[in-house]
Each structure stands twice: as C-alpha cells, then as structure tokens.
XYZ file of C-alpha atoms in Angstrom:
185
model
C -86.400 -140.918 -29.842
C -90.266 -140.960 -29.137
C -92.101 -137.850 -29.998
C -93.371 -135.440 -27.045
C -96.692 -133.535 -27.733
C -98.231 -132.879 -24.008
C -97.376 -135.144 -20.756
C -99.893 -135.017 -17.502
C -97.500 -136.348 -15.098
C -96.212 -135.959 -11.200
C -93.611 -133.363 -10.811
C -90.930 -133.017 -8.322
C -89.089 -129.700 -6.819
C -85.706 -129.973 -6.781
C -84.360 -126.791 -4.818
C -80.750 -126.453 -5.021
C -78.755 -124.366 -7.640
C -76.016 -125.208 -9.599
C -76.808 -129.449 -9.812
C -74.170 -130.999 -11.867
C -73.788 -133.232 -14.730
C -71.810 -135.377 -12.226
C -74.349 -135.189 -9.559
C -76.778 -136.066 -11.984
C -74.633 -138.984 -13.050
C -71.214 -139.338 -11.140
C -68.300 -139.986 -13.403
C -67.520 -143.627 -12.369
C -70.415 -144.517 -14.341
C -69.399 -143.151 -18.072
C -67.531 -146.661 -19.107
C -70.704 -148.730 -18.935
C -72.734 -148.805 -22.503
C -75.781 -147.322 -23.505
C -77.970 -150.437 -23.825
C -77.240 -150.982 -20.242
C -79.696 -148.046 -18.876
C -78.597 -145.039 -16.539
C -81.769 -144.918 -14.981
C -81.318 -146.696 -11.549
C -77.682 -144.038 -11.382
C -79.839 -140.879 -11.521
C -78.823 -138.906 -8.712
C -76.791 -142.183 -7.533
C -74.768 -140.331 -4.906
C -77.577 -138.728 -2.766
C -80.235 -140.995 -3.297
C -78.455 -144.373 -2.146
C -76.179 -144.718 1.263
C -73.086 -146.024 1.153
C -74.748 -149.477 1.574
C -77.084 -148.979 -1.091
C -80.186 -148.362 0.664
C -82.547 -145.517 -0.380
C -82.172 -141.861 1.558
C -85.315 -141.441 2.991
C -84.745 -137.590 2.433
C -84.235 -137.505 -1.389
C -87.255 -135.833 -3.399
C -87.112 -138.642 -5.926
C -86.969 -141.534 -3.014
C -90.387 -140.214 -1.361
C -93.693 -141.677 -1.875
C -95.290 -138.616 -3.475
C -92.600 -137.957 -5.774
C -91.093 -141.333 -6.808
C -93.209 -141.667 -9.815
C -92.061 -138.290 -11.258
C -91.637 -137.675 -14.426
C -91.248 -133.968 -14.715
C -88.323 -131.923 -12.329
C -88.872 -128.419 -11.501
C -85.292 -126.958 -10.667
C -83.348 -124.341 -9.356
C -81.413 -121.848 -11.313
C -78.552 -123.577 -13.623
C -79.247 -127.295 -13.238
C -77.210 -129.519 -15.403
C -74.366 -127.570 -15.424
C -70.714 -129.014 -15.231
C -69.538 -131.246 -17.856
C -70.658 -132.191 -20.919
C -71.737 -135.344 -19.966
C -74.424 -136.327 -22.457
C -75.185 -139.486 -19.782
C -76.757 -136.962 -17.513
C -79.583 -136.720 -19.644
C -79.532 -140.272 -20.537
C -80.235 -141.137 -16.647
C -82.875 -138.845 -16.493
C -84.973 -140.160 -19.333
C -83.865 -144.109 -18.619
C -85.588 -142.525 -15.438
C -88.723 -141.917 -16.764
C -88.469 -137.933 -16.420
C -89.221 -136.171 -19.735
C -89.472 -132.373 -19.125
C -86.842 -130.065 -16.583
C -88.531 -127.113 -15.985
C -86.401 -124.585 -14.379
C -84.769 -120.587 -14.574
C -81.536 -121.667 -16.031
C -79.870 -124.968 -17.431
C -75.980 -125.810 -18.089
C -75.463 -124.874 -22.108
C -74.425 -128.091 -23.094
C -76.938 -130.064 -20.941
C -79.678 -127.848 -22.664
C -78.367 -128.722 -26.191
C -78.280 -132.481 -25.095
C -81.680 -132.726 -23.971
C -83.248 -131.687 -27.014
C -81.135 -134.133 -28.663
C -82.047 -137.279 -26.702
C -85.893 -136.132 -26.186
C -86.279 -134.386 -22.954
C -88.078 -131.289 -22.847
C -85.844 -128.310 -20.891
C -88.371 -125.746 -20.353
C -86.973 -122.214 -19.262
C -89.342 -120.194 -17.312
C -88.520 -117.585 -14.771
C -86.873 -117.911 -11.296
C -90.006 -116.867 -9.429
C -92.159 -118.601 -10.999
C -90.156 -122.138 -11.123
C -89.574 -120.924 -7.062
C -93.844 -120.949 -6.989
C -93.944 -124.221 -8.329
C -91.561 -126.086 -6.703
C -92.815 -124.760 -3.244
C -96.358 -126.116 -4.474
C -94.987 -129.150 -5.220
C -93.632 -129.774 -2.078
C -96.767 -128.704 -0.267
C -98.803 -131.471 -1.970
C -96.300 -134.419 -3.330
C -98.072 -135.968 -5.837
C -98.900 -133.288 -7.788
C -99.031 -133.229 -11.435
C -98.432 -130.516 -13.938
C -99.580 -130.926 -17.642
C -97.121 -129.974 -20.409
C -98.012 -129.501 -23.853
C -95.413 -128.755 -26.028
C -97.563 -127.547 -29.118
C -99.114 -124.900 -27.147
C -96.231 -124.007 -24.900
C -97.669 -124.447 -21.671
C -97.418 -126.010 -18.506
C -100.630 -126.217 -16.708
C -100.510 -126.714 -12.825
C -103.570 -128.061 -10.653
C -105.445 -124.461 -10.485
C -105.338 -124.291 -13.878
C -103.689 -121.014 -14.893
C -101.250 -121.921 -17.915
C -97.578 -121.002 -18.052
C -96.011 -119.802 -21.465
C -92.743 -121.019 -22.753
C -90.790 -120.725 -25.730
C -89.237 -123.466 -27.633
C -87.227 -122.829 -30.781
C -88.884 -123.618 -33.400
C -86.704 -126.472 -35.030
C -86.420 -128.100 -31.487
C -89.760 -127.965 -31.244
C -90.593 -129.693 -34.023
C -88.271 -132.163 -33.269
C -89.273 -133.095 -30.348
C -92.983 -133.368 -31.626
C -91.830 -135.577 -34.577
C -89.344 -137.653 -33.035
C -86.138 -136.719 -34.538
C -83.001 -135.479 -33.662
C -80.884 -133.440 -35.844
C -79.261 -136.312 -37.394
C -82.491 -138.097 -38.661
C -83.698 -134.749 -39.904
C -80.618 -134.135 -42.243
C -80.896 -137.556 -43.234
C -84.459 -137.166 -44.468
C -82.743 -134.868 -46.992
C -80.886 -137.463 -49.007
C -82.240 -138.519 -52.041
C-alpha cells in the first residue's frame, strides 16, 4: 500500500448515519476481482439512475466535491458487513482519509489494512465540518498523520489519535502482513 504522511485535499460532507458496507459497495459487485478496480461502484446505487446517468444530487457527483479525496461522515459509517470491498471502492476512488464520530468495527480494522486513514473525532465537531463543507464545496482540509491533525481553511488544527502501530503503518506503507514478514530471517 503507499505510505500516508499528510494529504491537502477537497473534502466532502456526507450527512447521513449508519452508511453501509453495501451502500458503499452493493453486494452484486463482490464476484468481480481485485485488479478490476471498485472505484467507478463507490456509492453505485445513489450516485447512478437506473439508466446509468449521474444523480445530480449526490455529494460526490457535484462539481465542488467530485474531486474529493477526504469524506467527513456521520456517526457509524461503514457499518454492515464485513465487506473489505467497501474500502477497496473508496480508495480505487481516490479518497484516502474518513473522518467521522463513529465507524463500523470491521470497516475501521479494514481501512488501516488497505491504507485509508479513518480518523475518529467527535460528533460536533465532524457536524461543524461537514456543514462548512457544504457551505463552500471545494474546500480542502489538510491531514497530517504524523502530527495528528486535520487542519481546515481557518487554520485551527484538530487532534486525533491513531494507535500507534497503525500509525506507523500507514506512514511506512505496510500492512500487518508485510510487517511480520520483515521479521523472518
């Protein structure tokens, strides 16, 4: 996976609770392989029509936030499933960090695991951003993991916490497996 150290990047508020692993990624999708990219799926059942065509009225379909690369979330996105594709789609998306009160336990394991950053802060203050965000689309936040903080446009940083061992996986690159394998002789 590629290292994260700090991403400047447009964010996007997502405001409903409780987003599933199979609204993330609906389930008819799971048979197709990796290699094949989940990316244009993300969100697949409320950003395209029946016919395919974009809704106008999904956050990730709209001019200011189409380029986004960090979500800011309701309470307990990702839950569901354990559907490790749901974080797959994000990050063939192009979205790195989920910043939000509360994330499903499984999809929190799994993004550490396939390099996305879930970043817990709490409810009112994910609430603040994501009503900023959708007061000026196109807004970016900076996130830098070795300092644990996001930064929004007035400038007045937000602490996190990130376990250390995640943490330094994500910085490095490596999941759990290529850590343990670093241990062999």
């Amino acid at each position: 996976m590629d290292p994260f150290v700090r991403l400047t990047a447009v964010a996007a508020p997502m405001d409903l609770p409780n987003i599933d692993t199979d609204r993330i990624i609906p389930a008819r999708f799971l048979r197709r392989p990796r290699e094949s990219g989940f990316g244009p799926l993300l969100f697949h059942d409320v950003r395209f029509d029946a016919t395919g065509a974009e809704q106008p009225d999904f956050v990730l379909n709209r001019p200011g936030h189409r380029a986004a690369r960090i979500l800011v979330t309701a309470e307990n996105f990702g839950c569901g499933s354990s559907r490790e594709m749901a974080v797959w789609a994000l990050l063939d998306h192009g979205i790195r960090v989920v910043i939000g009160p509360s994330f499903g336990d499984i999809f929190f394991e799994n993004c550490f695991k396939n390099g996305v950053l879930p970043i817990v802060v709490p409810a009112e203050t994910a609430a603040g951003l994501r009503q900023a965000l959708a007061a000026r689309p196109g807004t970016t936040l900076t996130v830098d993991l070795e300092a644990e903080t996001v930064t929004p446009p007035d400038g007045v940083a937000i602490r996190f916490e990130v376990d250390g061992f995640r943490k330094h996986g994500l910085l490095t690159g490596r999941d759990e497996l290529a850590l343990t394998l670093e241990q062999m002789p």
